[in-house]
Coordinates of C-alpha atoms in Angstrom, one line a residue:
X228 CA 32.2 9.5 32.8
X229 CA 33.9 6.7 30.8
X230 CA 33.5 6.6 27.0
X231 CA 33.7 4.1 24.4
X232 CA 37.2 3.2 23.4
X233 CA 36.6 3.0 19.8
X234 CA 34.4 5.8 18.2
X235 CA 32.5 5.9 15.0
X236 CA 35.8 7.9 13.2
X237 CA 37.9 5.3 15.2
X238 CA 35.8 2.2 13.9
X239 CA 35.6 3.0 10.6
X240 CA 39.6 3.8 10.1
X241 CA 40.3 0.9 11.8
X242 CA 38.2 -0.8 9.2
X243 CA 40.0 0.5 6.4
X244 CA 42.9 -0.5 8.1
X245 CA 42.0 -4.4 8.4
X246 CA 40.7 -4.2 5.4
X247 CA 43.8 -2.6 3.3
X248 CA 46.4 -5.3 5.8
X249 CA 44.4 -8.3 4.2
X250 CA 44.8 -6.7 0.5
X251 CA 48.4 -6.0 0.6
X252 CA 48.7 -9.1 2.2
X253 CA 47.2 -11.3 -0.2
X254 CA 48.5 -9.0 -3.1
X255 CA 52.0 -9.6 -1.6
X256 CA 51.3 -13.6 -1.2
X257 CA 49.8 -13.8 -4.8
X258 CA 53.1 -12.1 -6.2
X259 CA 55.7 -13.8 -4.6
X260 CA 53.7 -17.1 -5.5
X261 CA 53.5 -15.5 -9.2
X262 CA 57.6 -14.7 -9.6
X263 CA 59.3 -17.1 -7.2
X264 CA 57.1 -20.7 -8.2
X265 CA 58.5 -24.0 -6.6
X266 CA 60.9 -22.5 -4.6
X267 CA 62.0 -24.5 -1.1
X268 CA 60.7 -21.1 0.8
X269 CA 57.2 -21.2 -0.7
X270 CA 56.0 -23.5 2.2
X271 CA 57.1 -21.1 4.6
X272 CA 55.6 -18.1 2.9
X273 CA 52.3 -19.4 3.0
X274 CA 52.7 -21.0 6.6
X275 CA 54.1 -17.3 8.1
X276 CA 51.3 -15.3 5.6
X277 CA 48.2 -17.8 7.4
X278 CA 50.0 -17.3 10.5
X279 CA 50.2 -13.3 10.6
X280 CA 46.6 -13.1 9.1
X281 CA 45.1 -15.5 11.8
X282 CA 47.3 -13.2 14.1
X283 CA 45.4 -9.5 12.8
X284 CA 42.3 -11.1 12.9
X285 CA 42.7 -12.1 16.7
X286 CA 43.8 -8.1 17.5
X287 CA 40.2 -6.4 17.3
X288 CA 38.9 -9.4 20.5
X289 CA 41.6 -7.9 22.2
X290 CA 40.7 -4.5 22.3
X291 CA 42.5 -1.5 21.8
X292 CA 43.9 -0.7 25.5
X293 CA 47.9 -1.1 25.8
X294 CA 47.1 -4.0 27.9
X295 CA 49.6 -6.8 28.5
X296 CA 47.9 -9.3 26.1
X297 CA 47.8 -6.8 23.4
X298 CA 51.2 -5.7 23.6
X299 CA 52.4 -9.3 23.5
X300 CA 50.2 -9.7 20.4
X301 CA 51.2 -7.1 18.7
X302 CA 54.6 -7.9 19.5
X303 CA 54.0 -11.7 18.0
X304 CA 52.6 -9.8 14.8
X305 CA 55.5 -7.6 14.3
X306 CA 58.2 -10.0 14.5
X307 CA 56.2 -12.7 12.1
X308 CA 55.9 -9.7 9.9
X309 CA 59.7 -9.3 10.2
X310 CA 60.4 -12.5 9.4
X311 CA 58.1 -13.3 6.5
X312 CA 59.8 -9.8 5.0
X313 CA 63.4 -11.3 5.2
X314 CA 62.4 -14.3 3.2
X315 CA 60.1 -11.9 0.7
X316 CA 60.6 -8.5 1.2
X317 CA 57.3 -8.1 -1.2
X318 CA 55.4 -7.8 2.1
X319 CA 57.4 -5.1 3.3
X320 CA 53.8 -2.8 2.0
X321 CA 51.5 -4.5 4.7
X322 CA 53.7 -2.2 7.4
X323 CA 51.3 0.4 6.3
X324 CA 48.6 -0.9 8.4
X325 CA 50.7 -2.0 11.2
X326 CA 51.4 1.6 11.4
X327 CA 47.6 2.1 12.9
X328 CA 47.6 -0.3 15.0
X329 CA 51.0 0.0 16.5
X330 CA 49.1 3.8 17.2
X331 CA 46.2 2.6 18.6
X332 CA 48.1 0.7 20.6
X333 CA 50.8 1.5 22.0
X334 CA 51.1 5.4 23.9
X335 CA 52.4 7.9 21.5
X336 CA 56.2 8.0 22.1
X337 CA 56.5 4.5 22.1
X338 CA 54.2 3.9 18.7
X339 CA 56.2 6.9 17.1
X340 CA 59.5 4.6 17.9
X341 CA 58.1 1.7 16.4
X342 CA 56.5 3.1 13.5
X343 CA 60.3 4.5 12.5
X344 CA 61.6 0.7 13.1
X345 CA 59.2 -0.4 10.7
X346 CA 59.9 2.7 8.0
X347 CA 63.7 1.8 8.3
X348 CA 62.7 -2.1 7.4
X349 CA 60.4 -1.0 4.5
X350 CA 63.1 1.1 3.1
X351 CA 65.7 -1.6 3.4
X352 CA 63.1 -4.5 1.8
X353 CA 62.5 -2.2 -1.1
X354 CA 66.2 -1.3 -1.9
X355 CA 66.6 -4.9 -1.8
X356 CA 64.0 -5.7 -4.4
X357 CA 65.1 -2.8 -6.7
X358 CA 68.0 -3.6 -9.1
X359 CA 69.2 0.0 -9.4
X360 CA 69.2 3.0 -6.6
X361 CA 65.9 4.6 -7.0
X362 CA 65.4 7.8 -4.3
X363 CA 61.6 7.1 -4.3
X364 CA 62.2 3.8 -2.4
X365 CA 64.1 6.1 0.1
X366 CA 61.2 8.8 0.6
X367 CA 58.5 7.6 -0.2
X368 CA 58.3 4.8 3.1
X369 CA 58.9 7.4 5.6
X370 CA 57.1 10.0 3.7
X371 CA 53.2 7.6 3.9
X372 CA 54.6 6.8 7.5
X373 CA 54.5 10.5 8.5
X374 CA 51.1 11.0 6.5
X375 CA 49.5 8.3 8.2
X376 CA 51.0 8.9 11.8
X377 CA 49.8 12.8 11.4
X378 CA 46.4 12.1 10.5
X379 CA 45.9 9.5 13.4
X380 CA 47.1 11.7 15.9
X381 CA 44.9 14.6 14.6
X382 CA 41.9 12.4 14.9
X383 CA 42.5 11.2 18.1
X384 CA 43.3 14.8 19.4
X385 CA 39.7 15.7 18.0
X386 CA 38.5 12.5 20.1
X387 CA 39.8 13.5 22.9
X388 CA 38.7 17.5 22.5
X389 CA 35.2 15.8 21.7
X390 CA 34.9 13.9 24.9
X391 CA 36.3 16.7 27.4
X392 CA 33.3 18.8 25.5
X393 CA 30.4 15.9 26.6
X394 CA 32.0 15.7 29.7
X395 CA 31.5 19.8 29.8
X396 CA 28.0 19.6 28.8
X397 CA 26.5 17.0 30.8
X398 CA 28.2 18.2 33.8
X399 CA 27.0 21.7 32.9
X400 CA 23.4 20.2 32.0
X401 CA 23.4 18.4 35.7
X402 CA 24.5 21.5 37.3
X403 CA 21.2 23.7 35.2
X404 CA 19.0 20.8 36.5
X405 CA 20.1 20.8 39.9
X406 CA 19.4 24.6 39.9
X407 CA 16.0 24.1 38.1
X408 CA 15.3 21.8 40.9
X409 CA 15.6 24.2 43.3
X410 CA 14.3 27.1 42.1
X411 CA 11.2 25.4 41.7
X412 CA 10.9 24.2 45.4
X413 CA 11.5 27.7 46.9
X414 CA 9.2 29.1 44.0
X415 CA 6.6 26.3 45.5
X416 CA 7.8 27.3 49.0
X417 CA 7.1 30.8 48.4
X418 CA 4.3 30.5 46.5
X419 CA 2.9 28.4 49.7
X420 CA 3.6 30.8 52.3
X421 CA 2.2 33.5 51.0
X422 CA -1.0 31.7 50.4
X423 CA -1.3 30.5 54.6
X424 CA -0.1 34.2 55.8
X425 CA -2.8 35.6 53.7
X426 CA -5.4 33.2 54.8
X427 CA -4.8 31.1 57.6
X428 CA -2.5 32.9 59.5
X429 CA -4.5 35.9 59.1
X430 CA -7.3 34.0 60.6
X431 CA -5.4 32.5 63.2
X432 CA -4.5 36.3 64.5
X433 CA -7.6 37.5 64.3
X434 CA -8.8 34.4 66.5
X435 CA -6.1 34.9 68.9
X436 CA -7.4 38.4 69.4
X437 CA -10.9 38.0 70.0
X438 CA -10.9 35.5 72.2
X439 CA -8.1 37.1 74.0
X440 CA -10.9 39.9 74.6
X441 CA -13.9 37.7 75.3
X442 CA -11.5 36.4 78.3
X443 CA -11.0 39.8 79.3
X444 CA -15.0 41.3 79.3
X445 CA -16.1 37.9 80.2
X446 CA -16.9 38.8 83.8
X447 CA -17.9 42.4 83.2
X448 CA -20.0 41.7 80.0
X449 CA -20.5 38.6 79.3
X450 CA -22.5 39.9 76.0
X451 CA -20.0 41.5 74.6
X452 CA -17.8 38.3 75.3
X453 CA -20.0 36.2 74.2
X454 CA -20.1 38.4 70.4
X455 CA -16.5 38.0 70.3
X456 CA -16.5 34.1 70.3
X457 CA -19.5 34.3 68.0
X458 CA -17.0 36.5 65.4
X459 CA -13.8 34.0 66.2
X460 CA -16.4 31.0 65.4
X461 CA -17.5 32.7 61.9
X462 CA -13.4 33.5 61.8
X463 CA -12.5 29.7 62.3
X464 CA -15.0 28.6 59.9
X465 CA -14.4 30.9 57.3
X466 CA -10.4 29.7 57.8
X467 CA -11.3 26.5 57.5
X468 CA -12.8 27.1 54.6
X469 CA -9.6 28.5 53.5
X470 CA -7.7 25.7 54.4
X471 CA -9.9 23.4 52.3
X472 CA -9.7 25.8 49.3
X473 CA -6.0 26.3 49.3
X474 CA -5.4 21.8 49.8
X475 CA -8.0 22.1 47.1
X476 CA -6.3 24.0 45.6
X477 CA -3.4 21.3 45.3
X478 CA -5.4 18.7 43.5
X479 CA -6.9 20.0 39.9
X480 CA -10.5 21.1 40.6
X481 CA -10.8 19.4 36.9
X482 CA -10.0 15.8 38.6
X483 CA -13.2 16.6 40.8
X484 CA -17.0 14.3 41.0
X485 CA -14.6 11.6 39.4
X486 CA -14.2 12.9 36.1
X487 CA -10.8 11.3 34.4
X488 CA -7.7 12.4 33.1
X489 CA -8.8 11.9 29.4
X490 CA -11.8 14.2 29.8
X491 CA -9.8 16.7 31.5
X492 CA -6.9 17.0 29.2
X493 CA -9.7 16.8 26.4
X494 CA -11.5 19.9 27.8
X495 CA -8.1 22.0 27.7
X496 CA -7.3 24.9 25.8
X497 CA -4.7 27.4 24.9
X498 CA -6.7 30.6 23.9
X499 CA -8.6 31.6 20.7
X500 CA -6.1 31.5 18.7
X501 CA -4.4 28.4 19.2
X502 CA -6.0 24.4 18.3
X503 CA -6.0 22.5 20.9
X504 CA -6.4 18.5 19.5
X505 CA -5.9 15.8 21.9
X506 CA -5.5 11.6 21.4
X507 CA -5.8 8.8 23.3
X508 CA -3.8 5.8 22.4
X509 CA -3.8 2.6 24.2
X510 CA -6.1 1.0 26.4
X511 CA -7.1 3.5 29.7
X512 CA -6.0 2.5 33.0
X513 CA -7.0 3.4 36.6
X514 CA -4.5 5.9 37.0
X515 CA -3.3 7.3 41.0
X516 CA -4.4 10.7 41.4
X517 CA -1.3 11.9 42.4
X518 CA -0.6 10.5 38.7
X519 CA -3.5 12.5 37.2
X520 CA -3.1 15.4 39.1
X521 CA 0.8 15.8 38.0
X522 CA 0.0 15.1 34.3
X523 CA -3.1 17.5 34.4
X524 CA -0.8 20.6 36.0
X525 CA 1.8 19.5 33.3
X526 CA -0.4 19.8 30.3
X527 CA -2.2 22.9 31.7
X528 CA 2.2 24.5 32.0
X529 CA 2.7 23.4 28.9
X530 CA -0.3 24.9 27.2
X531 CA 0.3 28.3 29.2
X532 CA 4.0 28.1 28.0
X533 CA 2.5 27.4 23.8
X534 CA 0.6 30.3 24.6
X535 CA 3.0 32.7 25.9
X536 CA 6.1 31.5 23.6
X537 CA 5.6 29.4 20.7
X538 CA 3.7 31.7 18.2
X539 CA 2.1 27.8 17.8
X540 CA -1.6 28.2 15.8
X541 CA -2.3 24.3 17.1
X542 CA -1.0 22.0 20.1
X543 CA -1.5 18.3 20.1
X544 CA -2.2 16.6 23.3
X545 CA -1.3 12.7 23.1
X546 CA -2.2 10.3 25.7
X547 CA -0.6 7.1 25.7
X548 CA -0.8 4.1 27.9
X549 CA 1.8 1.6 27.5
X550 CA 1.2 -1.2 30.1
X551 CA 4.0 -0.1 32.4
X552 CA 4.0 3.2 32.1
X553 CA 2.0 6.4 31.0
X554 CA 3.0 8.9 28.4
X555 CA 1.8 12.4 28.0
X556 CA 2.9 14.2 25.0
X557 CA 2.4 18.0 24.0
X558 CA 3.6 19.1 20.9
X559 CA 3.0 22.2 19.4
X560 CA 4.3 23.9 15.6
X561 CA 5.7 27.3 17.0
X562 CA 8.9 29.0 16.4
X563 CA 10.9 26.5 18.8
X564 CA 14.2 27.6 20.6
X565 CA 17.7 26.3 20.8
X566 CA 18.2 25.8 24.8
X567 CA 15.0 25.2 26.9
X568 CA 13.6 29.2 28.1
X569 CA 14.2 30.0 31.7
X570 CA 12.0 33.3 32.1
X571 CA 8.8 31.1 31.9
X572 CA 9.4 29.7 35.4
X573 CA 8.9 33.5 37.1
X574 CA 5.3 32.7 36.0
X575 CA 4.4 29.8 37.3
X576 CA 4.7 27.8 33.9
X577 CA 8.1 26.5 34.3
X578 CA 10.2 23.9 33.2
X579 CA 11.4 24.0 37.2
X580 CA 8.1 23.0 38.1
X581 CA 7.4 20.4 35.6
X582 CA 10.4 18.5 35.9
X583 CA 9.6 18.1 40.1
X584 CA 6.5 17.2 39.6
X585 CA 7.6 13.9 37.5
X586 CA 10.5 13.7 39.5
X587 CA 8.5 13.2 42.5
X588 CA 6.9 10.2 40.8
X589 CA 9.8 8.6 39.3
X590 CA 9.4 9.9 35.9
X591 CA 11.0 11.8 33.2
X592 CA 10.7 14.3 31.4
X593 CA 12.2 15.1 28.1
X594 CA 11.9 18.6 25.8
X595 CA 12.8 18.1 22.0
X596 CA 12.7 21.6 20.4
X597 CA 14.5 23.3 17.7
X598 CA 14.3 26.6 15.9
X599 CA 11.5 27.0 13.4
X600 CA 10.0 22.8 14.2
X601 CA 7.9 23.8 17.2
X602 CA 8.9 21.5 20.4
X603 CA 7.5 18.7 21.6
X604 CA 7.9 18.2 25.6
X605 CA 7.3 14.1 27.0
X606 CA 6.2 13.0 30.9
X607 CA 6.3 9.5 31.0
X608 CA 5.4 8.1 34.3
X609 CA 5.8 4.2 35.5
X610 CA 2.6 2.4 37.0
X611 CA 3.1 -0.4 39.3
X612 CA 1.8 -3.5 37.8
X613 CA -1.8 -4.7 38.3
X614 CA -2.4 -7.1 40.9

């Protein structure tokens, strides 16, 4: 997964950096005009000072990659840096910023080398300007050139230990959805087959066998016979009776004689203890059932889940329509968690289940929760435009 090359710590000492450069700059240009007035250099001071300022302020369109572009800039700023120190080493200070971005840069060996290049140049511009030998212009260059190449290198080894940790977690958090995925097919699976072994296979059997012995006595009793495709016709009907219950089963028998998703969701609860309070926001659309059905089994999982976990005393059921999609909301003021529960999903009121169910309709579904602020769990659902 690719990351952005500059983050918030990044931007905001590289600001700091520009902005410090432009300072010491015109602190440098401003002294040297100050001490050394109508001298024949001035021209050039000012010329090679607009010239390495327009040069900075081209570096951030550049980027920060070592491409070839950059390094060709940075080795234009360098050098007119160089060479506006040998005519006034006064502006031997604005290597301080250079420093960062000779780090940001270039890779580490390579900035290290330069940023000890441009240490040796301070030190030699400041003995210059000094009259006597003074040991502080001999440490003290090298000594804010180690401070400010540590403290880059630390931040950008925290950078890098912060991005191989995203990289950990969302590979980790695709790895826990992929598994929630399918434990909550076989869960359905299962949850299937044992509903048509117990009912229509069971049926089926029993079918089989009767009419199996109707063939059999047919001849030699045809009463009998007939009594046992009289029982396998009673069999058959009551199985497909079955088979109508269980694909009834399937669609919420709340969605039935027409009544809407509004009403439905409004007539929900989550036990004597808990408030249930539901809202409608937007103007209602004709929704597909598969639609309704999916937001129906959601709200009725969540709600089991609030009543099971959350310690909640009230849950608030939101219903939003927003043109192009559909929003369902349940929020609740219970206890919360850290990481979404997993033992829920044994029961039938899974996060497994949930998450398939929107899935399957191109939706998503997000869970904000923390300890002691309840949670709040979001379907929304895109609708085809109108015709």
């Amino acid at each position: 997964m690719s990351h952005p090359t500059r983050k918030p710590d990044t931007r905001t000492l590289a600001t700091v950096a520009h902005t410090a450069f432009f300072l010491l700059l015109g602190a440098s240009l401003l002294r040297f005009l100050l001490r050394h007035p109508g001298e024949p250099r001035t021209p050039w001071i000012i010329a090679l000072s607009i010239t390495l300022a327009l040069l900075y302020v081209l570096g951030p369109a550049l980027g920060a990659a070592p491409t070839a572009r950059r390094l060709l800039w940075l080795g234009l700023v360098v050098t007119t840096w160089v060479v506006l120190v040998v005519l006034a080493p006064s502006f031997a200070w604005c290597a301080v910023p250079l420093f960062f971005t000779a780090l940001r840069t270039l890779p580490p060996r390579a900035a290290v080398v330069l940023v000890a290049l441009l240490t040796g140049f301070v030190v030699i511009a400041q003995l210059k300007l000094s009259k006597s030998f003074d040991p502080n212009l001999l440490l003290a260059p090298p000594a804010v050139a180690a401070l400010a190449t540590a403290v880059f290198v630390h931040m950008e080894r925290q950078a890098q230990a912060q991005r191989a940790l995203i990289d950990d977690l969302i590979r980790t958090r695709r790895e826990l959805a992929a598994t929630e995925r399918r434990e909550g097919t076989l869960a359905e699976r299962q949850r299937l087959s044992m509903e048509i072994h117990d009912t229509l296979a069971q049926n089926l059997s029993s079918q089989q066998m009767l009419l199996q012995a109707a063939d059999r006595t047919w001849d030699a009793d045809p009463a009998t016979a007939r009594a046992h495709v009289r029982t396998a016709t009673g069999i058959a009907a009551h199985g497909l009776a079955e088979a109508r219950r269980l694909v009834h089963d399937l669609a919420p028998s709340e969605l039935a004689d027409g009544a809407g998703l509004a009403e439905a969701l409004r007539a929900l609860d989550a036990g004597p203890d808990i408030e249930v309070r539901f809202h409608l926001e937007g103007t209602p659309a004709p929704l597909p059932d598969r639609v309704q059905s999916a937001l129906l089994r959601i709200a009725q999982g969540a709600l089991a889940n609030v009543r099971e976990h959350s310690g909640a005393r009230t849950a608030a059921l939101t219903l939003s329509f927003l043109g192009d999609q559909v929003v369902l909301d349940i929020a609740d003021d219970g206890h919360g968690f850290a990481e979404p529960r997993t033992d829920a999903a044994e029961r039938g009121h899974g996060l497994p289940a949930m998450r398939a169910r929107v899935r399957q309709l191109g939706g998503a579904l997000t869970i904000e929760s923390a300890p002691g602020e309840g949670t709040v769990l979001s379907a929304a659902i895109p609708l085809e435009p109108a015709p």
